[in-house]
CSV table of C-alpha atoms and ligand atoms in Angstrom, one decimal:
chain,number,residue,atom,x,y,z
A,1,MET,CA,-34.1,-3.1,-29.4
A,2,ASN,CA,-33.9,-4.8,-26.0
A,3,THR,CA,-30.7,-5.4,-24.9
A,4,ALA,CA,-30.2,-8.2,-21.9
A,5,ALA,CA,-27.3,-9.7,-20.5
A,6,VAL,CA,-26.6,-13.4,-18.9
A,7,VAL,CA,-23.4,-13.0,-16.7
A,8,LEU,CA,-22.0,-16.6,-16.4
A,9,ALA,CA,-20.3,-16.9,-12.8
A,10,ALA,CA,-21.1,-20.6,-11.4
A,11,GLY,CA,-17.9,-22.5,-12.3
A,12,ALA,CA,-15.4,-23.2,-9.1
A,13,GLY,CA,-12.4,-22.1,-10.7
A,14,THR,CA,-10.2,-25.1,-9.0
A,15,ARG,CA,-6.9,-23.3,-10.8
A,16,MET,CA,-7.0,-20.6,-8.6
A,17,LYS,CA,-6.1,-22.4,-6.0
A,18,SER,CA,-8.4,-20.6,-3.3
A,19,LYS,CA,-10.7,-20.4,-0.6
A,20,LYS,CA,-12.6,-17.8,-2.4
A,21,PRO,CA,-14.7,-18.6,-5.7
A,22,LYS,CA,-12.5,-17.5,-8.7
A,23,VAL,CA,-15.2,-14.5,-9.7
A,24,ALA,CA,-14.6,-12.9,-6.3
A,25,HIS,CA,-11.0,-12.2,-6.6
A,26,GLU,CA,-10.1,-8.6,-7.1
A,27,ILE,CA,-8.5,-6.4,-9.9
A,28,LEU,CA,-8.0,-3.0,-8.4
A,29,GLY,CA,-10.2,-3.4,-6.0
A,30,LYS,CA,-13.5,-4.7,-7.9
A,31,PRO,CA,-14.0,-8.4,-7.7
A,32,LEU,CA,-13.7,-10.1,-11.4
A,33,VAL,CA,-17.7,-10.9,-11.8
A,34,ARG,CA,-18.3,-6.8,-10.8
A,35,TRP,CA,-16.3,-5.7,-14.2
A,36,VAL,CA,-18.3,-7.6,-16.3
A,37,VAL,CA,-21.6,-6.6,-15.0
A,38,ASP,CA,-20.6,-3.1,-14.9
A,39,ALA,CA,-19.3,-3.6,-18.7
A,40,ALA,CA,-22.6,-4.7,-19.5
A,41,LYS,CA,-24.3,-1.9,-18.1
A,42,ASP,CA,-21.9,0.9,-19.6
A,43,ALA,CA,-23.1,-1.0,-22.8
A,44,GLY,CA,-26.5,-0.2,-22.2
A,45,ALA,CA,-27.9,-3.8,-21.2
A,46,GLU,CA,-31.6,-2.6,-19.4
A,47,ARG,CA,-31.5,-6.3,-17.6
A,48,ILE,CA,-28.6,-8.3,-16.2
A,49,VAL,CA,-29.0,-11.7,-14.9
A,50,SER,CA,-25.9,-13.8,-13.2
A,51,VAL,CA,-25.7,-17.2,-12.9
A,52,VAL,CA,-24.3,-18.0,-9.8
A,53,GLY,CA,-23.7,-21.8,-8.2
A,54,HIS,CA,-20.6,-22.5,-6.9
A,55,ALA,CA,-19.9,-20.7,-3.8
A,56,ARG,CA,-23.2,-18.7,-4.4
A,57,GLU,CA,-23.2,-17.3,-1.0
A,58,GLN,CA,-20.0,-15.5,-1.5
A,59,VAL,CA,-20.9,-14.7,-5.3
A,60,ALA,CA,-24.4,-13.6,-5.0
A,61,PRO,CA,-24.0,-10.5,-2.5
A,62,LEU,CA,-21.4,-9.5,-5.2
A,63,VAL,CA,-24.2,-8.8,-7.6
A,64,GLU,CA,-27.2,-9.2,-6.2
A,65,ALA,CA,-28.1,-5.2,-5.9
A,66,ASP,CA,-28.0,-4.9,-9.5
A,67,THR,CA,-28.6,-7.8,-11.4
A,68,GLU,CA,-31.0,-10.8,-11.1
A,69,VAL,CA,-29.6,-13.8,-9.9
A,70,VAL,CA,-30.2,-17.3,-10.8
A,71,VAL,CA,-28.8,-20.4,-9.4
A,72,GLN,CA,-27.5,-23.1,-11.3
A,73,ALA,CA,-27.5,-26.0,-9.1
A,74,GLU,CA,-24.9,-28.1,-10.5
A,75,GLN,CA,-22.4,-27.4,-13.5
A,76,ARG,CA,-23.5,-28.8,-16.1
A,77,GLY,CA,-22.2,-26.9,-18.7
A,78,THR,CA,-22.5,-23.8,-20.5
A,79,ALA,CA,-25.6,-24.2,-22.4
A,80,ASP,CA,-27.4,-25.4,-18.6
A,81,ALA,CA,-26.1,-22.3,-17.1
A,82,VAL,CA,-28.0,-20.4,-20.0
A,83,ALA,CA,-31.0,-22.2,-19.9
A,84,ALA,CA,-31.3,-22.0,-15.8
A,85,CYS,CA,-32.4,-18.1,-16.9
A,86,GLU,CA,-35.2,-19.1,-19.0
A,87,GLY,CA,-37.6,-18.5,-16.6
A,88,ALA,CA,-36.0,-15.3,-15.5
A,89,LEU,CA,-36.2,-13.7,-18.8
A,90,ALA,CA,-39.6,-15.6,-19.7
A,91,GLY,CA,-41.2,-12.9,-22.7
A,92,PHE,CA,-37.9,-10.9,-23.0
A,93,GLU,CA,-37.4,-10.4,-26.9
A,94,GLY,CA,-34.5,-8.9,-28.5
A,95,SER,CA,-30.5,-9.0,-28.1
A,96,LEU,CA,-29.3,-11.4,-25.1
A,97,VAL,CA,-25.5,-10.9,-24.9
A,98,VAL,CA,-23.6,-13.8,-23.0
A,99,LEU,CA,-20.6,-12.8,-20.9
A,100,SER,CA,-18.2,-14.7,-18.4
A,101,GLY,CA,-17.8,-13.6,-15.3
A,102,ASP,CA,-14.3,-14.4,-15.2
A,103,CYS,CA,-13.3,-12.9,-18.3
A,104,PRO,CA,-13.2,-9.0,-16.6
A,105,LEU,CA,-11.1,-7.3,-19.5
A,106,ILE,CA,-14.3,-7.1,-21.9
A,107,THR,CA,-15.7,-3.3,-22.5
A,108,PRO,CA,-18.6,-1.8,-23.3
A,109,ASP,CA,-17.5,-0.8,-27.1
A,110,THR,CA,-17.2,-4.7,-27.8
A,111,ILE,CA,-20.4,-5.8,-26.4
A,112,SER,CA,-22.2,-2.8,-27.9
A,113,ALA,CA,-20.4,-3.5,-31.3
A,114,LEU,CA,-22.1,-7.6,-31.2
A,115,VAL,CA,-25.2,-6.4,-30.1
A,116,ARG,CA,-25.2,-3.7,-33.1
A,117,MET,CA,-23.8,-6.6,-35.3
A,118,ARG,CA,-26.6,-8.7,-34.8
A,119,ASP,CA,-29.6,-6.4,-35.3
A,120,GLU,CA,-28.0,-4.8,-37.9
A,121,ASN,CA,-28.3,-8.6,-39.6
A,122,ASP,CA,-31.1,-9.8,-38.0
A,123,ALA,CA,-28.7,-12.6,-36.8
A,124,ALA,CA,-29.5,-15.9,-34.5
A,125,VAL,CA,-26.4,-15.2,-33.2
A,126,VAL,CA,-22.9,-13.1,-33.3
A,127,VAL,CA,-19.8,-14.8,-31.4
A,128,LEU,CA,-16.9,-12.6,-30.4
A,129,THR,CA,-13.7,-14.7,-32.1
A,130,MET,CA,-10.0,-14.0,-31.4
A,131,GLN,CA,-7.0,-15.3,-33.7
A,132,LEU,CA,-4.3,-17.4,-31.2
A,133,ASP,CA,-1.1,-18.4,-32.3
A,134,ASP,CA,-1.6,-21.2,-29.6
A,135,PRO,CA,-5.5,-22.3,-29.7
A,136,PHE,CA,-5.2,-25.0,-27.5
A,137,GLY,CA,-8.4,-25.2,-25.1
A,138,TYR,CA,-10.3,-23.4,-26.6
A,139,GLY,CA,-13.2,-23.9,-29.2
A,140,ARG,CA,-12.3,-23.8,-32.9
A,141,ILE,CA,-15.1,-21.6,-35.4
A,142,ILE,CA,-15.5,-24.1,-38.0
A,143,ARG,CA,-16.6,-22.1,-41.5
A,144,ASP,CA,-18.3,-23.5,-44.4
A,145,GLU,CA,-16.7,-23.4,-48.3
A,146,ALA,CA,-18.5,-20.1,-48.2
A,147,GLY,CA,-16.8,-19.0,-45.4
A,148,GLU,CA,-19.8,-18.4,-43.2
A,149,VAL,CA,-19.5,-19.8,-39.5
A,150,ALA,CA,-21.0,-23.2,-39.4
A,151,ARG,CA,-20.5,-24.6,-35.8
A,152,ILE,CA,-17.9,-24.2,-32.7
A,153,VAL,CA,-16.2,-27.3,-32.1
A,154,GLU,CA,-14.6,-27.9,-28.6
A,155,GLN,CA,-10.9,-28.7,-28.0
A,156,LYS,CA,-11.8,-32.3,-26.6
A,157,ASP,CA,-13.8,-33.2,-29.7
A,158,ALA,CA,-12.0,-31.6,-32.3
A,159,THR,CA,-10.4,-34.1,-35.0
A,160,PRO,CA,-6.7,-33.0,-35.7
A,161,GLU,CA,-8.0,-30.7,-38.9
A,162,GLU,CA,-10.0,-29.0,-37.2
A,163,ALA,CA,-7.9,-28.5,-34.3
A,164,ALA,CA,-5.4,-26.8,-36.3
A,165,VAL,CA,-7.7,-23.8,-36.8
A,166,THR,CA,-6.7,-20.6,-35.0
A,167,GLU,CA,-10.0,-18.7,-34.9
A,168,CYS,CA,-11.4,-19.4,-31.6
A,169,ASN,CA,-14.4,-18.7,-29.3
A,170,SER,CA,-13.6,-16.0,-26.9
A,171,GLY,CA,-16.7,-17.0,-25.0
A,172,PHE,CA,-18.8,-14.1,-25.3
A,173,TYR,CA,-21.7,-13.5,-27.7
A,174,CYS,CA,-24.9,-11.7,-28.5
A,175,PHE,CA,-28.0,-14.5,-29.0
A,176,ASP,CA,-31.4,-12.9,-30.7
A,177,ALA,CA,-33.0,-14.6,-27.5
A,178,ARG,CA,-36.2,-16.6,-28.4
A,179,ALA,CA,-33.7,-18.5,-31.3
A,180,LEU,CA,-31.3,-19.0,-28.3
A,181,PHE,CA,-33.6,-20.7,-26.0
A,182,GLY,CA,-35.6,-22.6,-28.9
A,183,ALA,CA,-32.0,-23.9,-29.6
A,184,LEU,CA,-30.6,-25.0,-26.0
A,185,LYS,CA,-34.1,-27.3,-26.0
A,186,GLN,CA,-32.0,-29.5,-28.5
A,187,VAL,CA,-28.6,-29.2,-27.0
A,188,SER,CA,-27.2,-32.8,-25.6
A,189,SER,CA,-24.3,-33.6,-23.4
A,190,ASP,CA,-23.4,-35.9,-25.9
A,191,ASN,CA,-19.7,-35.2,-26.1
A,192,ALA,CA,-16.3,-36.0,-25.0
A,193,GLN,CA,-17.2,-33.9,-21.5
A,194,GLY,CA,-20.4,-35.0,-21.3
A,195,GLU,CA,-21.4,-31.3,-21.3
A,196,PHE,CA,-23.9,-29.1,-22.3
A,197,TYR,CA,-22.1,-26.8,-24.6
A,198,LEU,CA,-23.4,-23.2,-25.4
A,199,THR,CA,-21.5,-23.4,-28.5
A,200,ASP,CA,-23.8,-26.3,-29.8
A,201,VAL,CA,-26.4,-23.7,-30.1
A,202,LEU,CA,-24.5,-22.0,-33.6
A,203,GLY,CA,-24.6,-25.1,-34.9
A,204,ILE,CA,-28.3,-25.5,-34.2
A,205,CYS,CA,-29.2,-22.6,-35.7
A,206,ARG,CA,-27.5,-22.5,-38.8
A,207,ALA,CA,-29.4,-26.0,-39.6
A,208,GLU,CA,-32.5,-23.7,-39.0
A,209,GLY,CA,-31.2,-21.7,-41.7
A,210,ARG,CA,-30.5,-18.7,-39.4
A,211,ARG,CA,-27.4,-16.6,-39.9
A,212,VAL,CA,-24.5,-17.1,-37.4
A,213,LEU,CA,-21.8,-14.7,-37.5
A,214,ALA,CA,-18.6,-14.0,-35.9
A,215,LEU,CA,-17.1,-10.8,-34.9
A,216,PRO,CA,-13.0,-10.6,-34.8
A,217,ALA,CA,-11.6,-9.2,-31.7
A,218,THR,CA,-9.9,-5.9,-32.1
A,219,ASP,CA,-8.1,-6.4,-29.5
A,220,ALA,CA,-7.5,-10.2,-28.0
A,221,ALA,CA,-6.8,-9.1,-24.6
A,222,GLU,CA,-10.3,-8.1,-23.9
A,223,CYS,CA,-11.0,-12.1,-23.7
A,224,LEU,CA,-8.6,-12.8,-21.4
A,225,GLY,CA,-9.8,-15.2,-19.1
A,226,VAL,CA,-8.8,-15.5,-15.7
A,227,ASN,CA,-7.6,-19.4,-14.5
A,228,SER,CA,-5.1,-19.0,-12.5
A,229,ARG,CA,-3.3,-16.4,-10.3
A,230,MET,CA,-1.0,-16.1,-12.8
A,231,GLN,CA,-3.7,-15.3,-15.5
A,232,LEU,CA,-5.2,-12.8,-12.8
A,233,ALA,CA,-1.9,-10.7,-12.5
A,234,GLU,CA,-1.8,-10.5,-16.3
A,235,ALA,CA,-5.7,-9.1,-16.4
A,236,ALA,CA,-4.7,-6.8,-13.3
A,237,GLY,CA,-1.6,-5.3,-15.3
A,238,ILE,CA,-3.5,-4.8,-18.4
A,239,MET,CA,-6.2,-3.1,-16.3
A,240,GLN,CA,-4.0,-1.0,-14.5
A,241,ARG,CA,-2.5,0.4,-17.9
A,242,ARG,CA,-5.9,1.0,-19.4
A,243,VAL,CA,-7.1,3.3,-16.2
A,244,ASN,CA,-3.6,5.1,-15.9
A,245,ALA,CA,-3.6,5.9,-19.6
A,246,ARG,CA,-7.0,7.3,-19.2
A,247,HIS,CA,-5.9,9.6,-16.5
A,248,LEU,CA,-2.7,10.6,-18.5
A,249,ALA,CA,-4.9,11.7,-21.6
A,250,ASN,CA,-6.8,13.5,-19.2
A,251,GLY,CA,-3.9,15.7,-18.0
A,252,VAL,CA,-2.4,13.9,-14.8
A,253,THR,CA,1.2,13.5,-14.6
A,254,MET,CA,2.5,10.1,-13.5
A,255,TRP,CA,6.5,9.6,-13.0
A,256,ASP,CA,6.2,5.7,-13.4
A,257,PRO,CA,3.0,4.7,-14.3
A,258,ALA,CA,3.4,0.8,-13.6
A,259,GLN,CA,4.1,2.0,-9.8
A,260,VAL,CA,0.2,3.5,-9.9
A,261,TRP,CA,-2.6,1.7,-9.0
A,262,ILE,CA,-6.0,3.5,-9.5
A,263,GLY,CA,-9.3,1.9,-9.1
A,264,PRO,CA,-12.3,2.8,-11.8
A,265,ASP,CA,-14.0,5.0,-9.9
A,266,VAL,CA,-11.7,7.5,-8.8
A,267,GLU,CA,-11.5,10.8,-9.9
A,268,ILE,CA,-8.4,12.7,-10.5
A,269,GLU,CA,-8.2,16.4,-11.9
A,270,ARG,CA,-5.9,18.0,-14.1
A,271,ASP,CA,-2.2,18.7,-13.3
A,272,VAL,CA,-2.5,16.1,-10.4
A,273,GLU,CA,0.9,14.6,-9.9
A,274,LEU,CA,1.3,10.8,-8.9
A,275,LEU,CA,4.7,9.5,-7.6
A,276,PRO,CA,5.7,6.1,-7.2
A,277,GLN,CA,4.0,3.8,-5.0
A,278,VAL,CA,0.6,5.5,-4.9
A,279,ILE,CA,-2.8,3.5,-4.6
A,280,LEU,CA,-5.7,5.4,-5.2
A,281,MET,CA,-9.4,3.1,-4.3
A,282,GLY,CA,-12.7,3.2,-4.1
A,283,LYS,CA,-14.5,6.8,-4.3
A,284,THR,CA,-11.4,8.4,-4.0
A,285,SER,CA,-11.2,12.1,-5.7
A,286,VAL,CA,-7.9,14.4,-6.1
A,287,GLY,CA,-8.4,17.9,-7.2
A,288,GLU,CA,-5.9,20.1,-9.3
A,289,ASP,CA,-2.4,20.5,-8.7
A,290,SER,CA,-2.4,18.3,-5.7
A,291,VAL,CA,0.9,15.9,-5.3
A,292,ILE,CA,0.4,12.5,-4.0
A,293,GLY,CA,3.1,10.0,-3.2
A,294,PRO,CA,5.1,8.8,-2.6
A,295,ASN,CA,4.4,5.5,-0.9
A,296,THR,CA,0.8,6.6,-0.5
A,297,ARG,CA,-2.9,4.8,0.0
A,298,LEU,CA,-6.0,6.6,-0.2
A,299,THR,CA,-9.4,4.8,-0.1
A,300,ASP,CA,-12.4,6.4,-0.3
A,301,THR,CA,-10.5,9.7,0.4
A,302,ARG,CA,-11.5,13.4,-0.9
A,303,ILE,CA,-8.5,15.6,-1.6
A,304,GLY,CA,-8.9,18.9,-2.5
A,305,ARG,CA,-7.0,21.4,-4.6
A,306,GLY,CA,-3.1,22.1,-3.9
A,307,CYS,CA,-2.8,19.7,-1.7
A,308,VAL,CA,0.7,18.2,-0.6
A,309,VAL,CA,-0.3,14.2,0.5
A,310,ASP,CA,3.5,12.3,1.1
A,311,GLU,CA,3.9,9.3,2.4
A,312,THR,CA,0.0,8.7,3.4
A,313,VAL,CA,-2.3,6.2,4.5
A,314,ALA,CA,-6.1,7.5,4.5
A,315,VAL,CA,-9.2,5.7,4.8
A,316,GLU,CA,-12.4,7.6,4.3
A,317,ALA,CA,-11.2,10.8,4.8
A,318,GLN,CA,-11.2,14.1,3.9
A,319,VAL,CA,-8.5,17.0,2.8
A,320,ASP,CA,-9.7,20.3,2.0
A,321,ASP,CA,-7.9,22.7,-0.6
A,322,GLY,CA,-4.0,23.4,0.3
A,323,ALA,CA,-4.2,21.0,3.0
A,324,THR,CA,-0.8,18.7,3.6
A,325,CYS,CA,-0.3,15.5,5.0
A,326,GLY,CA,2.6,13.5,6.1
A,327,PRO,CA,5.5,12.2,5.5
A,328,ARG,CA,3.9,9.2,7.2
A,329,ALA,CA,0.1,10.5,8.4
A,330,TYR,CA,-2.6,8.2,8.6
A,331,LEU,CA,-5.9,9.8,8.2
A,332,ARG,CA,-8.7,7.2,9.9
A,333,PRO,CA,-12.6,7.7,9.1
A,334,LYS,CA,-14.0,10.8,9.3
A,335,ALA,CA,-10.5,12.7,10.0
A,336,HIS,CA,-11.2,16.1,7.9
A,337,LEU,CA,-7.9,18.6,7.3
A,338,CYS,CA,-9.9,21.7,6.8
A,339,GLU,CA,-8.4,24.7,4.2
A,340,GLY,CA,-4.5,25.0,4.8
A,341,ALA,CA,-4.8,22.5,7.8
A,342,LYS,CA,-1.6,20.1,7.9
A,343,ALA,CA,-1.3,16.5,9.6
A,344,GLY,CA,3.0,16.2,10.0
A,345,THR,CA,4.8,13.0,10.3
A,346,HIS,CA,3.6,10.2,12.5
A,347,VAL,CA,0.5,11.8,13.2
A,348,GLU,CA,-2.7,9.6,13.2
A,349,ILE,CA,-6.0,11.5,13.3
A,350,LYS,CA,-9.8,9.8,13.7
A,351,LYS,CA,-12.9,11.4,13.7
A,352,SER,CA,-12.0,14.7,14.2
A,353,THR,CA,-11.8,17.8,12.2
A,354,VAL,CA,-8.6,20.0,12.0
A,355,GLY,CA,-10.2,23.6,11.8
A,356,ARG,CA,-8.6,25.9,8.6
A,357,GLY,CA,-4.6,26.2,8.7
A,358,SER,CA,-4.5,24.4,12.0
A,359,LYS,CA,-1.1,22.5,12.6
A,360,VAL,CA,-0.7,19.0,14.3
A,361,PRO,CA,3.1,18.6,12.4
A,362,HIS,CA,4.4,15.9,14.8
A,363,LEU,CA,4.1,12.7,16.4
A,364,SER,CA,0.6,12.7,17.6
A,365,TYR,CA,-2.9,11.3,18.0
A,366,VAL,CA,-5.9,13.1,17.4
A,367,GLY,CA,-9.4,11.0,17.8
A,368,ASP,CA,-13.0,12.1,18.4
A,369,ALA,CA,-11.6,15.9,18.5
A,370,THR,CA,-13.3,19.2,17.2
A,371,ILE,CA,-10.1,21.5,16.5
A,372,GLY,CA,-10.9,25.2,15.6
A,373,GLU,CA,-8.8,27.5,13.3
A,374,GLY,CA,-5.4,28.5,13.4
A,375,VAL,CA,-4.7,26.2,16.4
A,376,ASN,CA,-1.2,24.8,16.8
A,377,LEU,CA,-0.4,21.2,18.7
A,378,GLY,CA,2.8,20.4,19.4
A,379,ALA,CA,5.2,17.7,18.9
A,380,GLY,CA,3.5,14.5,20.9
A,381,THR,CA,0.0,16.1,21.5
A,382,ILE,CA,-2.1,13.1,22.3
A,383,THR,CA,-6.1,13.1,23.0
A,384,CYS,CA,-6.9,10.4,25.3
A,385,ASN,CA,-10.2,9.7,23.9
A,386,TYR,CA,-10.9,6.3,25.4
A,387,ASP,CA,-11.2,5.2,29.0
A,388,GLY,CA,-11.2,1.6,28.4
A,389,ALA,CA,-15.2,1.7,27.9
A,390,ASN,CA,-16.0,5.2,26.4
A,391,LYS,CA,-14.8,7.0,23.8
A,392,TRP,CA,-15.0,10.8,25.0
A,393,PRO,CA,-14.6,14.1,22.7
A,394,THR,CA,-12.2,17.0,22.8
A,395,HIS,CA,-12.8,20.4,21.9
A,396,ILE,CA,-9.9,22.9,21.2
A,397,GLY,CA,-11.1,26.5,20.7
A,398,ASP,CA,-9.6,28.9,17.6
A,399,GLY,CA,-6.1,29.8,18.4
A,400,ALA,CA,-4.9,27.5,21.0
A,401,PHE,CA,-1.9,26.8,21.8
A,402,VAL,CA,-0.8,23.5,22.9
A,403,GLY,CA,3.0,22.8,24.1
A,404,SER,CA,4.7,19.4,23.1
A,405,SER,CA,3.6,16.2,24.8
A,406,THR,CA,0.7,16.9,26.2
A,407,MET,CA,-2.2,14.5,27.1
A,408,LEU,CA,-5.6,16.2,27.2
A,409,VAL,CA,-7.8,13.3,28.8
A,410,ALA,CA,-11.2,13.6,27.3
A,411,PRO,CA,-13.8,15.0,27.8
A,412,VAL,CA,-12.2,17.9,27.8
A,413,SER,CA,-12.3,21.2,26.4
A,414,LEU,CA,-9.4,24.5,25.3
A,415,GLY,CA,-10.7,27.8,25.2
A,416,GLU,CA,-10.2,29.9,22.2
A,417,GLY,CA,-6.2,31.5,22.3
A,418,CYS,CA,-5.4,29.5,25.6
A,419,ILE,CA,-2.0,28.2,26.0
A,420,ILE,CA,-1.0,24.9,27.4
A,421,GLY,CA,2.5,24.2,29.3
A,422,ALA,CA,4.4,21.5,27.2
A,423,GLY,CA,4.4,18.0,29.5
A,424,SER,CA,0.9,18.6,31.0
A,425,VAL,CA,-2.0,16.2,31.8
A,426,ILE,CA,-4.9,18.1,31.0
A,427,THR,CA,-8.2,16.8,32.7
A,428,LYS,CA,-10.2,19.8,33.3
A,429,ASP,CA,-11.3,22.6,31.1
A,430,VAL,CA,-9.4,25.6,30.2
A,431,SER,CA,-10.9,28.7,29.8
A,432,ALA,CA,-10.3,30.9,27.1
A,433,GLY,CA,-7.3,33.2,26.8
A,434,ALA,CA,-5.6,31.4,30.1
A,435,LEU,CA,-2.4,29.3,30.5
A,436,GLY,CA,-3.3,25.6,31.4
A,437,LEU,CA,-0.4,23.7,33.0
A,438,GLY,CA,-0.8,20.2,34.3
A,439,ARG,CA,2.5,19.1,35.7
A,440,ALA,CA,4.9,18.3,38.5
A,441,ARG,CA,6.8,21.6,40.0
A,442,GLN,CA,10.2,21.1,38.8
A,443,THR,CA,12.4,20.9,42.0
A,444,GLU,CA,16.5,21.1,42.6
A,445,ILE,CA,18.7,19.5,45.0
A,446,ALA,CA,22.4,21.6,44.9
A,447,GLY,CA,25.4,19.1,44.3
A,448,TRP,CA,23.3,15.8,43.9
A,449,ALA,CA,24.5,15.0,40.9
A,450,ASP,CA,28.4,15.5,41.9
A,451,GLU,CA,27.7,13.9,45.3
A,452,ASN,CA,26.6,10.7,43.9
A,453,ARG,CA,28.8,10.4,40.8
A,454,LYS,CA,31.9,9.7,43.3
A,455,VAL,CA,33.3,6.0,42.9
A,456,LYS,CA,33.0,4.2,46.0
A,457,GLU,CA,36.8,3.3,47.4
B,501,LIG,C1,-15.7,-21.9,-22.9
B,501,LIG,C2,-16.3,-22.6,-24.6
B,501,LIG,C3,-15.0,-22.6,-25.2
B,501,LIG,C4,-14.3,-21.0,-25.3
B,501,LIG,C5,-14.0,-20.4,-24.0
B,501,LIG,C6,-13.6,-19.5,-24.0
B,501,LIG,C7,-18.2,-24.2,-24.1
B,501,LIG,C8,-18.9,-25.2,-24.2
B,501,LIG,N1,-17.1,-23.8,-24.4
B,501,LIG,O1,-15.3,-23.3,-23.0
B,501,LIG,O2,-15.3,-22.7,-26.4
B,501,LIG,O3,-13.1,-21.0,-26.2
B,501,LIG,O4,-15.4,-20.7,-22.9
B,501,LIG,O5,-12.9,-19.1,-22.7
B,501,LIG,O6,-18.9,-22.7,-23.6
B,501,LIG,N2,-20.0,-21.8,-16.3
B,501,LIG,C9,-20.9,-22.0,-15.5
B,501,LIG,N3,-21.6,-23.0,-15.5
B,501,LIG,C10,-21.4,-24.2,-15.8
B,501,LIG,C11,-20.1,-24.5,-16.4
B,501,LIG,C12,-19.6,-23.2,-16.9
B,501,LIG,O7,-21.9,-20.9,-15.4
B,501,LIG,O8,-22.5,-25.0,-15.9
B,501,LIG,C13,-19.5,-20.8,-16.7
B,501,LIG,C14,-18.0,-20.6,-16.1
B,501,LIG,O9,-17.9,-20.2,-14.3
B,501,LIG,C15,-17.2,-19.5,-16.6
B,501,LIG,C16,-17.9,-19.7,-18.1
B,501,LIG,O10,-19.2,-20.4,-17.6
B,501,LIG,O11,-17.2,-18.6,-16.3
B,501,LIG,C17,-17.3,-20.5,-19.1
B,501,LIG,O12,-17.0,-22.3,-18.6
B,501,LIG,P1,-15.8,-23.3,-18.8
B,501,LIG,O13,-15.9,-24.2,-18.2
B,501,LIG,O14,-15.0,-22.0,-18.4
B,501,LIG,O15,-15.8,-23.0,-21.0
B,501,LIG,P2,-14.3,-23.4,-21.2
B,501,LIG,O16,-14.3,-24.9,-21.3
B,501,LIG,O17,-13.3,-22.0,-20.9
B,502,LIG,CA1,-12.6,-21.0,-19.1
């Protein structure tokens, strides 16, 4: 059976008190609407249509790469939003799942369960429902004498008896696409809010003699909608626990899972240890036996096996097996520590390769450099890669030893096995095996200090 999904993302979300549209707010580095779209994809939806409206110039870019985007110019209600997809879905037959772009916790399993239940029963619609102690604000599921779903009534239209019902509409549905678009033509805005309610479709389908079913949610948290910053934080906490539980089950140790935030696309091998205050985002991966943290943020960074990454910030960097960084290292885009290399304390590395076993242990800046194997850069070594207009490269041959507090003024090359005296400013290439020195000669004036320290009479 064909499956398509509609993701509603046209609303404003005024309670967020934000310049940003609600569905663009992020959980674990991923916008709310992306969580919903990805859940639909993982559930096997072959086509996804996103309905955008409010601030669509900010929402459309989040979804246009892999969904069809339709515009609902004016937000006239959820039925109107789905009706806006009719053109895009012309000729589509099968299951049409409707999802809210502000409910990021929905799982692919639940979406699949809705689709399966509709298929198996040839229902016009299956609605995901939840039991709430405080149902205020939600649409209520009204059942007939036989216990079948008869219709949904919105809070503002409910009689006191209807308002007392605790079975609520989650806002997730699977429809028979043809039945849905037929029924939408009969939905009116004759209600308390003057809106076109998608929920009216259920009563219309029942009146036409089609089956309308409810699937009780196994976990009500999946239906949590984000309308405020408080709910955003709640949803983020649930998602954090969900992602961490998956990694814990796969053999990752966390001293305190509440202090570890892992993005959905991060890959972590077994026997990795995550210390407190670790944030792993984007396409980051961590190899077996590595220890990460505390106080570490890695974005789109590849960490090999057996690495130690202590108090480090890294963005688009690569750390090969057995390399170490930190405490307090900053690896910027295209920093590459080869096997067994080290970027130590207060070291910043950008667009540079540090060869196998090479060490940059203390207080250094390395930018636009290629460093060979077995190199040692003394404390405070700086590559002066920028002349105010252009960036220039530095090459350091295998086995070179650079004394502390050396400025390597690029473009410059150090030959294999050379030694640079501490405190040098190196502006010219140094040959292999040579000693390079670039500093003022030391002089001594005998007795000068004693002479000058005498107190004047
Ligand atoms: C809706 C349901 C209610 C259910 C609740 C669950 C209706 C009429 N009511 O109510 O039964 O309990 O969800 O959360 O459907 N949207 C558009 N265009 C519009 C209007 C809404 O795209 O014109 C989008 C919103 O951005 C949001 C979703 O549809 O993502 C739901 O709309 P909202 O106005 O929040 O509906 P509720 O009043 O919460
Ligand atoms: Ca809502």
